[in-house]
mmCIF file of C-alpha atoms and ligand atoms in Angstrom:
data_model
loop_
_atom_site.group_PDB
_atom_site.id
_atom_site.type_symbol
_atom_site.label_atom_id
_atom_site.label_comp_id
_atom_site.label_asym_id
_atom_site.label_seq_id
_atom_site.Cartn_x
_atom_site.Cartn_y
_atom_site.Cartn_z
ATOM 1 C CA UNK A 1 -4.604 26.111 -3.779
ATOM 2 C CA UNK A 2 -7.794 25.732 -1.838
ATOM 3 C CA UNK A 3 -9.771 23.461 0.201
ATOM 4 C CA UNK A 4 -12.669 21.392 -1.577
ATOM 5 C CA UNK A 5 -16.300 22.378 -0.403
ATOM 6 C CA UNK A 6 -17.264 20.950 2.949
ATOM 7 C CA UNK A 7 -19.291 18.675 0.796
ATOM 8 C CA UNK A 8 -16.739 16.746 -0.438
ATOM 9 C CA UNK A 9 -15.434 15.272 2.626
ATOM 10 C CA UNK A 10 -17.382 12.124 3.450
ATOM 11 C CA UNK A 11 -19.366 12.327 6.348
ATOM 12 C CA UNK A 12 -18.638 9.963 9.211
ATOM 13 C CA UNK A 13 -22.001 10.311 9.804
ATOM 14 C CA UNK A 14 -23.088 8.721 6.601
ATOM 15 C CA UNK A 15 -21.140 5.622 6.959
ATOM 16 C CA UNK A 16 -22.956 2.542 5.834
ATOM 17 C CA UNK A 17 -21.336 1.232 9.342
ATOM 18 C CA UNK A 18 -20.154 -2.388 10.141
ATOM 19 C CA UNK A 19 -21.343 -5.898 9.049
ATOM 20 C CA UNK A 20 -22.045 -6.617 12.934
ATOM 21 C CA UNK A 21 -23.230 -3.106 14.926
ATOM 22 C CA UNK A 22 -21.478 -1.866 17.883
ATOM 23 C CA UNK A 23 -22.393 -0.085 20.228
ATOM 24 C CA UNK A 24 -21.132 3.560 20.052
ATOM 25 C CA UNK A 25 -17.820 4.648 21.658
ATOM 26 C CA UNK A 26 -17.866 7.824 23.907
ATOM 27 C CA UNK A 27 -15.199 9.839 22.208
ATOM 28 C CA UNK A 28 -13.406 7.775 18.963
ATOM 29 C CA UNK A 29 -15.883 7.731 16.242
ATOM 30 C CA UNK A 30 -16.024 4.651 13.813
ATOM 31 C CA UNK A 31 -13.135 5.896 11.566
ATOM 32 C CA UNK A 32 -11.049 6.748 14.516
ATOM 33 C CA UNK A 33 -11.704 3.369 16.031
ATOM 34 C CA UNK A 34 -10.944 1.870 12.506
ATOM 35 C CA UNK A 35 -7.780 3.045 12.085
ATOM 36 C CA UNK A 36 -7.074 2.286 16.259
ATOM 37 C CA UNK A 37 -8.061 -1.377 14.903
ATOM 38 C CA UNK A 38 -5.859 -1.650 11.890
ATOM 39 C CA UNK A 39 -2.629 -0.501 14.137
ATOM 40 C CA UNK A 40 -3.241 -3.201 16.620
ATOM 41 C CA UNK A 41 -3.991 -6.221 14.094
ATOM 42 C CA UNK A 42 -0.971 -8.278 14.090
ATOM 43 C CA UNK A 43 -0.895 -8.406 9.860
ATOM 44 C CA UNK A 44 -0.205 -4.476 10.446
ATOM 45 C CA UNK A 45 2.658 -5.799 12.877
ATOM 46 C CA UNK A 46 4.328 -7.921 10.465
ATOM 47 C CA UNK A 47 4.591 -5.440 7.744
ATOM 48 C CA UNK A 48 7.966 -4.759 9.827
ATOM 49 C CA UNK A 49 9.656 -7.732 8.655
ATOM 50 C CA UNK A 50 8.160 -7.522 4.740
ATOM 51 C CA UNK A 51 10.542 -6.062 2.225
ATOM 52 C CA UNK A 52 9.366 -2.783 0.059
ATOM 53 C CA UNK A 53 12.161 -3.166 -2.112
ATOM 54 C CA UNK A 54 15.664 -3.361 -0.449
ATOM 55 C CA UNK A 55 16.401 -6.529 1.465
ATOM 56 C CA UNK A 56 17.482 -5.607 4.992
ATOM 57 C CA UNK A 57 20.574 -7.314 5.024
ATOM 58 C CA UNK A 58 22.279 -4.971 2.795
ATOM 59 C CA UNK A 59 21.530 -1.691 5.554
ATOM 60 C CA UNK A 60 19.722 -1.343 8.688
ATOM 61 C CA UNK A 61 18.321 2.107 7.332
ATOM 62 C CA UNK A 62 16.047 1.041 4.326
ATOM 63 C CA UNK A 63 12.520 1.366 4.453
ATOM 64 C CA UNK A 64 10.484 -1.851 5.066
ATOM 65 C CA UNK A 65 6.629 -2.253 4.572
ATOM 66 C CA UNK A 66 6.137 -0.806 7.816
ATOM 67 C CA UNK A 67 8.120 2.147 7.327
ATOM 68 C CA UNK A 68 7.035 2.937 4.058
ATOM 69 C CA UNK A 69 2.712 2.509 5.625
ATOM 70 C CA UNK A 70 3.549 5.649 8.238
ATOM 71 C CA UNK A 71 5.543 7.971 5.163
ATOM 72 C CA UNK A 72 2.028 7.126 3.225
ATOM 73 C CA UNK A 73 -0.495 8.140 6.095
ATOM 74 C CA UNK A 74 1.943 11.079 6.651
ATOM 75 C CA UNK A 75 1.563 12.423 2.970
ATOM 76 C CA UNK A 76 -2.100 11.142 2.989
ATOM 77 C CA UNK A 77 -3.268 13.084 6.144
ATOM 78 C CA UNK A 78 -1.147 16.260 4.976
ATOM 79 C CA UNK A 79 -3.013 16.245 1.759
ATOM 80 C CA UNK A 80 -6.694 14.979 3.190
ATOM 81 C CA UNK A 81 -6.265 18.134 5.846
ATOM 82 C CA UNK A 82 -5.116 20.759 3.525
ATOM 83 C CA UNK A 83 -7.936 19.405 0.768
ATOM 84 C CA UNK A 84 -10.534 19.476 4.014
ATOM 85 C CA UNK A 85 -11.089 15.504 3.883
ATOM 86 C CA UNK A 86 -11.604 13.190 6.482
ATOM 87 C CA UNK A 87 -8.574 12.734 8.170
ATOM 88 C CA UNK A 88 -9.566 9.663 10.142
ATOM 89 C CA UNK A 89 -10.843 7.608 6.886
ATOM 90 C CA UNK A 90 -7.813 8.651 5.182
ATOM 91 C CA UNK A 91 -5.346 7.678 7.806
ATOM 92 C CA UNK A 92 -7.110 4.330 8.543
ATOM 93 C CA UNK A 93 -7.022 3.783 5.148
ATOM 94 C CA UNK A 94 -3.864 4.636 4.692
ATOM 95 C CA UNK A 95 -2.374 2.656 7.334
ATOM 96 C CA UNK A 96 -4.129 -0.730 5.877
ATOM 97 C CA UNK A 97 -3.257 0.153 2.140
ATOM 98 C CA UNK A 98 0.056 -2.753 2.475
ATOM 99 C CA UNK A 99 -1.687 -5.065 5.107
ATOM 100 C CA UNK A 100 -2.153 -7.361 2.107
ATOM 101 C CA UNK A 101 1.288 -7.753 0.890
ATOM 102 C CA UNK A 102 2.858 -11.272 1.029
ATOM 103 C CA UNK A 103 6.420 -11.374 1.930
ATOM 104 C CA UNK A 104 9.272 -10.319 -0.895
ATOM 105 C CA UNK A 105 7.579 -7.599 -1.954
ATOM 106 C CA UNK A 106 6.375 -7.684 -6.079
ATOM 107 C CA UNK A 107 8.122 -10.803 -6.273
ATOM 108 C CA UNK A 108 6.480 -12.585 -3.662
ATOM 109 C CA UNK A 109 3.179 -11.233 -4.960
ATOM 110 C CA UNK A 110 3.445 -11.977 -8.563
ATOM 111 C CA UNK A 111 4.968 -15.641 -7.948
ATOM 112 C CA UNK A 112 1.631 -16.135 -5.216
ATOM 113 C CA UNK A 113 -0.142 -15.234 -8.294
ATOM 114 C CA UNK A 114 1.306 -17.148 -10.889
ATOM 115 C CA UNK A 115 1.173 -20.463 -8.381
ATOM 116 C CA UNK A 116 -2.882 -19.027 -8.210
ATOM 117 C CA UNK A 117 -3.182 -18.998 -11.911
ATOM 118 C CA UNK A 118 -2.396 -22.733 -12.328
ATOM 119 C CA UNK A 119 -5.618 -23.504 -10.553
ATOM 120 C CA UNK A 120 -7.560 -20.471 -12.705
ATOM 121 C CA UNK A 121 -7.409 -17.930 -9.558
ATOM 122 C CA UNK A 122 -5.302 -14.792 -9.007
ATOM 123 C CA UNK A 123 -3.558 -13.578 -6.345
ATOM 124 C CA UNK A 124 -4.449 -9.865 -5.604
ATOM 125 C CA UNK A 125 -2.931 -7.881 -2.055
ATOM 126 C CA UNK A 126 -5.992 -5.907 -1.894
ATOM 127 C CA UNK A 127 -8.097 -8.378 -1.614
ATOM 128 C CA UNK A 128 -6.445 -10.280 0.674
ATOM 129 C CA UNK A 129 -6.626 -7.470 2.437
ATOM 130 C CA UNK A 130 -9.986 -7.834 2.743
ATOM 131 C CA UNK A 131 -10.024 -11.233 3.633
ATOM 132 C CA UNK A 132 -7.296 -10.273 6.680
ATOM 133 C CA UNK A 133 -9.871 -7.314 8.357
ATOM 134 C CA UNK A 134 -13.027 -9.706 6.883
ATOM 135 C CA UNK A 135 -11.887 -13.349 8.942
ATOM 136 C CA UNK A 136 -7.914 -14.081 9.442
ATOM 137 C CA UNK A 137 -7.780 -11.535 12.386
ATOM 138 C CA UNK A 138 -9.152 -13.440 15.496
ATOM 139 C CA UNK A 139 -8.910 -10.970 18.649
ATOM 140 C CA UNK A 140 -12.622 -9.736 18.975
ATOM 141 C CA UNK A 141 -15.309 -11.896 21.010
ATOM 142 C CA UNK A 142 -18.402 -10.424 19.128
ATOM 143 C CA UNK A 143 -17.185 -10.993 15.520
ATOM 144 C CA UNK A 144 -14.512 -12.627 13.016
ATOM 145 C CA UNK A 145 -12.093 -10.120 11.938
ATOM 146 C CA UNK A 146 -11.622 -6.409 12.510
ATOM 147 C CA UNK A 147 -15.313 -5.754 11.679
ATOM 148 C CA UNK A 148 -14.657 -2.056 10.106
ATOM 149 C CA UNK A 149 -16.699 0.215 8.756
ATOM 150 C CA UNK A 150 -18.168 -0.447 4.699
ATOM 151 C CA UNK A 151 -16.291 2.566 3.615
ATOM 152 C CA UNK A 152 -12.654 1.440 5.382
ATOM 153 C CA UNK A 153 -13.599 -1.905 3.504
ATOM 154 C CA UNK A 154 -14.910 -0.659 0.080
ATOM 155 C CA UNK A 155 -11.435 1.863 0.154
ATOM 156 C CA UNK A 156 -9.488 -1.650 0.609
ATOM 157 C CA UNK A 157 -11.029 -3.292 -2.184
ATOM 158 C CA UNK A 158 -10.810 -0.018 -4.502
ATOM 159 C CA UNK A 159 -7.036 0.951 -3.115
ATOM 160 C CA UNK A 160 -5.872 0.983 -6.899
ATOM 161 C CA UNK A 161 -8.461 -0.250 -9.015
ATOM 162 C CA UNK A 162 -12.162 -0.200 -9.830
ATOM 163 C CA UNK A 163 -15.058 -2.819 -9.348
ATOM 164 C CA UNK A 164 -16.830 -3.308 -12.727
ATOM 165 C CA UNK A 165 -20.492 -3.787 -12.575
ATOM 166 C CA UNK A 166 -21.060 -7.576 -12.620
ATOM 167 C CA UNK A 167 -17.759 -8.620 -11.141
ATOM 168 C CA UNK A 168 -18.154 -11.594 -8.550
ATOM 169 C CA UNK A 169 -16.072 -13.339 -6.455
ATOM 170 C CA UNK A 170 -17.841 -11.967 -3.399
ATOM 171 C CA UNK A 171 -17.259 -8.273 -4.063
ATOM 172 C CA UNK A 172 -20.596 -7.015 -5.058
ATOM 173 C CA UNK A 173 -21.707 -5.043 -2.058
ATOM 174 C CA UNK A 174 -18.819 -2.453 -2.504
ATOM 175 C CA UNK A 175 -20.592 -0.712 -4.814
ATOM 176 C CA UNK A 176 -19.589 -1.697 -8.647
ATOM 177 C CA UNK A 177 -19.459 0.832 -11.416
ATOM 178 C CA UNK A 178 -19.009 3.644 -8.943
ATOM 179 C CA UNK A 179 -15.738 5.674 -7.517
ATOM 180 C CA UNK A 180 -15.020 5.187 -3.850
ATOM 181 C CA UNK A 181 -14.823 8.543 -1.806
ATOM 182 C CA UNK A 182 -12.321 11.406 -2.368
ATOM 183 C CA UNK A 183 -10.587 9.990 0.707
ATOM 184 C CA UNK A 184 -9.802 6.546 -0.540
ATOM 185 C CA UNK A 185 -8.575 8.192 -3.964
ATOM 186 C CA UNK A 186 -6.053 9.868 -2.211
ATOM 187 C CA UNK A 187 -4.185 7.474 -1.372
ATOM 188 C CA UNK A 188 -2.906 5.284 -4.461
ATOM 189 C CA UNK A 189 -1.355 8.665 -5.506
ATOM 190 C CA UNK A 190 0.100 9.054 -1.781
ATOM 191 C CA UNK A 191 1.347 5.653 -2.127
ATOM 192 C CA UNK A 192 3.716 6.342 -5.338
ATOM 193 C CA UNK A 193 4.426 9.233 -3.947
ATOM 194 C CA UNK A 194 6.268 7.690 -0.618
ATOM 195 C CA UNK A 195 8.082 4.970 -2.694
ATOM 196 C CA UNK A 196 9.117 7.169 -5.247
ATOM 197 C CA UNK A 197 10.766 9.777 -3.335
ATOM 198 C CA UNK A 198 11.864 6.531 -0.788
ATOM 199 C CA UNK A 199 13.150 4.336 -2.994
ATOM 200 C CA UNK A 200 14.952 7.159 -4.772
ATOM 201 C CA UNK A 201 16.639 7.775 -0.872
ATOM 202 C CA UNK A 202 17.366 4.165 -0.156
ATOM 203 C CA UNK A 203 18.929 3.398 -3.524
ATOM 204 C CA UNK A 204 21.049 7.047 -3.095
ATOM 205 C CA UNK A 205 22.546 5.702 0.373
ATOM 206 C CA UNK A 206 23.099 2.452 -1.100
ATOM 207 C CA UNK A 207 25.141 3.875 -3.927
ATOM 208 C CA UNK A 208 23.071 2.354 -6.882
ATOM 209 C CA UNK A 209 23.907 6.230 -8.339
ATOM 210 C CA UNK A 210 25.663 9.156 -7.422
ATOM 211 C CA UNK A 211 23.463 13.032 -7.155
ATOM 212 C CA UNK A 212 25.391 13.955 -10.576
ATOM 213 C CA UNK A 213 23.752 10.784 -12.011
ATOM 214 C CA UNK A 214 20.614 11.463 -10.965
ATOM 215 C CA UNK A 215 20.653 15.197 -11.898
ATOM 216 C CA UNK A 216 21.732 14.671 -15.505
ATOM 217 C CA UNK A 217 19.046 11.862 -15.970
ATOM 218 C CA UNK A 218 15.983 13.645 -13.983
ATOM 219 C CA UNK A 219 15.254 16.842 -14.722
ATOM 220 C CA UNK A 220 12.560 17.904 -11.706
ATOM 221 C CA UNK A 221 16.014 16.670 -9.810
ATOM 222 C CA UNK A 222 17.925 18.702 -11.774
ATOM 223 C CA UNK A 223 15.811 21.696 -10.726
ATOM 224 C CA UNK A 224 15.806 21.191 -7.563
ATOM 225 C CA UNK A 225 19.588 20.831 -7.130
ATOM 226 C CA UNK A 226 20.224 23.946 -8.701
ATOM 227 C CA UNK A 227 17.903 25.646 -5.930
ATOM 228 C CA UNK A 228 19.894 23.781 -3.218
ATOM 229 C CA UNK A 229 23.486 24.788 -4.430
ATOM 230 C CA UNK A 230 22.265 28.133 -4.283
ATOM 231 C CA UNK A 231 20.736 28.483 -1.044
ATOM 232 C CA UNK A 232 23.302 25.775 0.560
ATOM 233 C CA UNK A 233 26.095 26.543 -1.552
ATOM 234 C CA UNK A 234 28.616 24.735 1.433
ATOM 235 C CA UNK A 235 26.675 21.667 1.913
ATOM 236 C CA UNK A 236 28.063 18.071 1.415
ATOM 237 C CA UNK A 237 26.760 15.912 -0.861
ATOM 238 C CA UNK A 238 24.533 13.390 1.962
ATOM 239 C CA UNK A 239 22.749 16.598 2.632
ATOM 240 C CA UNK A 240 22.347 18.229 -0.754
ATOM 241 C CA UNK A 241 20.713 15.227 -1.734
ATOM 242 C CA UNK A 242 18.206 15.508 1.426
ATOM 243 C CA UNK A 243 17.447 18.918 0.664
ATOM 244 C CA UNK A 244 16.558 17.863 -2.933
ATOM 245 C CA UNK A 245 14.307 15.059 -2.126
ATOM 246 C CA UNK A 246 12.444 17.384 0.565
ATOM 247 C CA UNK A 247 12.167 19.527 -2.437
ATOM 248 C CA UNK A 248 10.751 16.784 -4.603
ATOM 249 C CA UNK A 249 8.535 15.569 -2.120
ATOM 250 C CA UNK A 250 6.946 18.896 -1.573
ATOM 251 C CA UNK A 251 6.345 19.140 -5.091
ATOM 252 C CA UNK A 252 4.537 16.278 -5.648
ATOM 253 C CA UNK A 253 2.710 16.477 -2.509
ATOM 254 C CA UNK A 254 1.620 20.009 -3.403
ATOM 255 C CA UNK A 255 1.033 18.798 -7.651
ATOM 256 C CA UNK A 256 -1.526 15.970 -5.666
ATOM 257 C CA UNK A 257 -3.399 18.868 -3.803
ATOM 258 C CA UNK A 258 -3.459 21.237 -6.772
ATOM 259 C CA UNK A 259 -4.307 18.407 -9.343
ATOM 260 C CA UNK A 260 -7.283 17.499 -7.259
ATOM 261 C CA UNK A 261 -8.692 20.922 -6.490
ATOM 262 C CA UNK A 262 -8.634 21.191 -10.346
ATOM 263 C CA UNK A 263 -9.807 18.057 -11.615
ATOM 264 C CA UNK A 264 -12.575 18.210 -9.192
ATOM 265 C CA UNK A 265 -13.378 22.452 -10.434
ATOM 266 C CA UNK A 266 -13.281 20.912 -13.965
ATOM 267 C CA UNK A 267 -15.725 17.875 -12.818
ATOM 268 C CA UNK A 268 -17.773 20.361 -11.093
ATOM 269 C CA UNK A 269 -18.742 17.721 -8.925
ATOM 270 C CA UNK A 270 -21.099 18.717 -5.801
ATOM 271 C CA UNK A 271 -20.990 16.075 -3.249
ATOM 272 C CA UNK A 272 -19.977 12.475 -2.528
ATOM 273 C CA UNK A 273 -22.544 11.015 -4.527
ATOM 274 C CA UNK A 274 -21.266 13.159 -7.706
ATOM 275 C CA UNK A 275 -17.603 11.816 -6.704
ATOM 276 C CA UNK A 276 -19.086 8.437 -6.865
ATOM 277 C CA UNK A 277 -20.852 8.791 -10.164
ATOM 278 C CA UNK A 278 -18.224 10.658 -11.695
ATOM 279 C CA UNK A 279 -16.724 8.161 -14.670
ATOM 280 C CA UNK A 280 -12.850 8.717 -13.550
ATOM 281 C CA UNK A 281 -10.981 9.529 -10.059
ATOM 282 C CA UNK A 282 -10.618 13.216 -9.184
ATOM 283 C CA UNK A 283 -7.377 12.363 -7.461
ATOM 284 C CA UNK A 284 -4.761 13.412 -9.913
ATOM 285 C CA UNK A 285 -1.529 15.435 -9.920
ATOM 286 C CA UNK A 286 -1.272 18.456 -11.449
ATOM 287 C CA UNK A 287 0.662 17.782 -15.450
ATOM 288 C CA UNK A 288 3.843 18.904 -13.835
ATOM 289 C CA UNK A 289 3.824 17.019 -11.203
ATOM 290 C CA UNK A 290 2.455 14.139 -12.852
ATOM 291 C CA UNK A 291 5.626 14.193 -15.520
ATOM 292 C CA UNK A 292 7.994 14.070 -12.460
ATOM 293 C CA UNK A 293 6.471 11.280 -10.855
ATOM 294 C CA UNK A 294 7.013 9.380 -14.418
ATOM 295 C CA UNK A 295 10.670 10.831 -14.558
ATOM 296 C CA UNK A 296 11.438 9.626 -11.001
ATOM 297 C CA UNK A 297 9.509 6.027 -12.051
ATOM 298 C CA UNK A 298 11.631 5.607 -15.242
ATOM 299 C CA UNK A 299 14.872 6.426 -13.348
ATOM 300 C CA UNK A 300 14.258 4.097 -10.657
ATOM 301 C CA UNK A 301 13.433 1.450 -12.716
ATOM 302 C CA UNK A 302 16.447 1.855 -15.039
ATOM 303 C CA UNK A 303 18.805 1.907 -12.207
ATOM 304 C CA UNK A 304 17.256 0.287 -9.164
ATOM 305 C CA UNK A 305 14.345 -2.315 -9.986
ATOM 306 C CA UNK A 306 16.124 -3.925 -12.885
ATOM 307 C CA UNK A 307 19.751 -3.773 -11.615
ATOM 308 C CA UNK A 308 21.718 -7.020 -11.289
ATOM 309 C CA UNK A 309 21.272 -6.908 -6.671
ATOM 310 C CA UNK A 310 17.646 -6.295 -7.130
ATOM 311 C CA UNK A 311 16.982 -8.614 -9.954
ATOM 312 C CA UNK A 312 19.279 -11.397 -8.370
ATOM 313 C CA UNK A 313 17.250 -10.889 -4.761
ATOM 314 C CA UNK A 314 13.944 -11.092 -6.629
ATOM 315 C CA UNK A 315 15.099 -14.610 -8.135
ATOM 316 C CA UNK A 316 15.646 -15.640 -4.838
ATOM 317 C CA UNK A 317 12.567 -14.735 -3.866
ATOM 318 C CA UNK A 318 11.034 -16.044 -6.422
ATOM 319 C CA UNK A 319 12.336 -19.463 -6.050
ATOM 320 C CA UNK A 320 11.725 -19.553 -2.521
ATOM 321 C CA UNK A 321 8.289 -19.069 -2.710
ATOM 322 C CA UNK A 322 7.558 -21.330 -5.515
ATOM 323 C CA UNK A 323 9.439 -24.000 -3.471
ATOM 324 C CA UNK A 324 7.206 -23.541 -0.647
ATOM 325 C CA UNK A 325 4.063 -23.524 -2.391
ATOM 326 C CA UNK A 326 5.264 -26.668 -4.229
ATOM 327 C CA UNK A 327 6.305 -28.636 -0.959
ATOM 328 C CA UNK A 328 2.611 -28.031 0.869
ATOM 329 C CA UNK A 329 1.321 -28.920 -2.467
ATOM 330 C CA UNK A 330 2.171 -32.266 -2.426
ATOM 331 C CA UNK A 331 0.928 -33.121 0.522
ATOM 332 C CA UNK A 332 -1.068 -30.199 2.297
ATOM 333 C CA UNK A 333 -1.001 -32.314 5.590
ATOM 334 C CA UNK A 334 2.386 -30.858 5.867
ATOM 335 C CA UNK A 335 0.503 -27.383 6.703
ATOM 336 C CA UNK A 336 0.872 -26.564 10.487
ATOM 337 C CA UNK A 337 -2.993 -26.306 12.303
ATOM 338 C CA UNK A 338 -5.520 -24.744 11.745
ATOM 339 C CA UNK A 339 -4.222 -24.869 7.818
ATOM 340 C CA UNK A 340 -4.075 -29.010 7.214
ATOM 341 C CA UNK A 341 -7.494 -29.060 8.697
ATOM 342 C CA UNK A 342 -9.076 -26.106 6.069
ATOM 343 C CA UNK A 343 -6.886 -27.880 3.168
ATOM 344 C CA UNK A 344 -9.133 -31.109 3.920
ATOM 345 C CA UNK A 345 -12.320 -29.256 3.702
ATOM 346 C CA UNK A 346 -11.278 -26.495 0.859
ATOM 347 C CA UNK A 347 -9.239 -25.717 -1.483
ATOM 348 C CA UNK A 348 -5.729 -26.679 -0.961
ATOM 349 C CA UNK A 349 -4.138 -24.580 -3.498
ATOM 350 C CA UNK A 350 -6.343 -21.230 -1.723
ATOM 351 C CA UNK A 351 -5.083 -22.440 1.875
ATOM 352 C CA UNK A 352 -1.487 -22.563 1.098
ATOM 353 C CA UNK A 353 -1.670 -19.315 -0.649
ATOM 354 C CA UNK A 354 -3.268 -17.475 2.601
ATOM 355 C CA UNK A 355 -1.075 -19.341 4.296
ATOM 356 C CA UNK A 356 2.504 -18.426 2.791
ATOM 357 C CA UNK A 357 0.841 -14.783 2.073
ATOM 358 C CA UNK A 358 0.768 -14.240 5.346
ATOM 359 C CA UNK A 359 4.243 -14.780 6.221
ATOM 360 C CA UNK A 360 6.829 -12.213 7.118
ATOM 361 C CA UNK A 361 10.176 -12.356 5.129
ATOM 362 C CA UNK A 362 11.832 -13.888 7.957
ATOM 363 C CA UNK A 363 9.397 -16.657 8.542
ATOM 364 C CA UNK A 364 9.749 -17.731 5.108
ATOM 365 C CA UNK A 365 13.159 -17.905 4.767
ATOM 366 C CA UNK A 366 13.170 -19.927 8.226
ATOM 367 C CA UNK A 367 10.251 -22.178 7.162
ATOM 368 C CA UNK A 368 12.388 -23.008 3.619
ATOM 369 C CA UNK A 369 15.685 -23.457 5.777
ATOM 370 C CA UNK A 370 13.938 -25.689 8.165
ATOM 371 C CA UNK A 371 12.646 -27.888 5.108
ATOM 372 C CA UNK A 372 15.573 -27.922 3.610
ATOM 373 C CA UNK A 373 13.943 -26.164 0.267
HETATM 374 MG MG1 LIG B 401 2.561 0.493 -0.667
#
């Protein structure tokens, strides 16, 4: 395992800066300030009451989107530190990666997207996150939004996809056709490691499967279980499960670090510009850890995501989002201010979508209840 060349670390002094120029801070650099602004944003706090996968009424111990975000930041920072990348930029991006998430996990996102498609538009949580940090957060006198550096905004937009040359919709400034720096490329895989292992943990505690069932169906889990059985013969099942889980996290994070070092070496990129111009992303898992990640994912799909309790919850969520969208669409004057005013001058479906996307799960449920939906 080795660090990358220092020239592959995004230099904070090379930032393209903020949309509205600001005085420098005496002891925090621009990426550190961005991280702090994200932590102080309302959209960040709302993650506490947004479902990750499991509805909170089943247990007090499940991840929500805020605790998930903290886990992503922890994994991403570890990898950035070992690779010699900029930890502050990485952390800011990890903390921001889900702030555009609507209520009710992926079900909420898919339903908002479906509603928007009726009007020939889409809902994408990364683009929604950009709108939050560019304009919806109102807490500074000198500018709208959080006035984040270019690199953090670019990383938010390119979290899980590339921007094609010629793509429209206000994204032209974010270097279409170019890859984001390695710090930004890390987030997507750190996210995946965090949710695969956390969902396994939450689902195990909720009784979706036993340790033996996981060992029978996931080769990587079985190997780790054998190791734990040798090292901790007398431990109870729950402790053994957690010992297995920490080994899986370790293998995946190590695989991410080693896979990235290998890819960077093979691609012979020398600096951030080379990374940007390379035809594909260079942050990746080793083949072995990639195979483990796929195994976990397919087990979770079979045993958890497509299980009756999770599917029923998803249907309830979809129905609630759809009913609320319809209710406001029938008469946009029903929206609270300032949304009702915005809906008079702009496209009502867009305003309704923004309003609902900002809701926490709890607020959406209470709103539906109050309106008798
Ligand atoms: Mg996430």
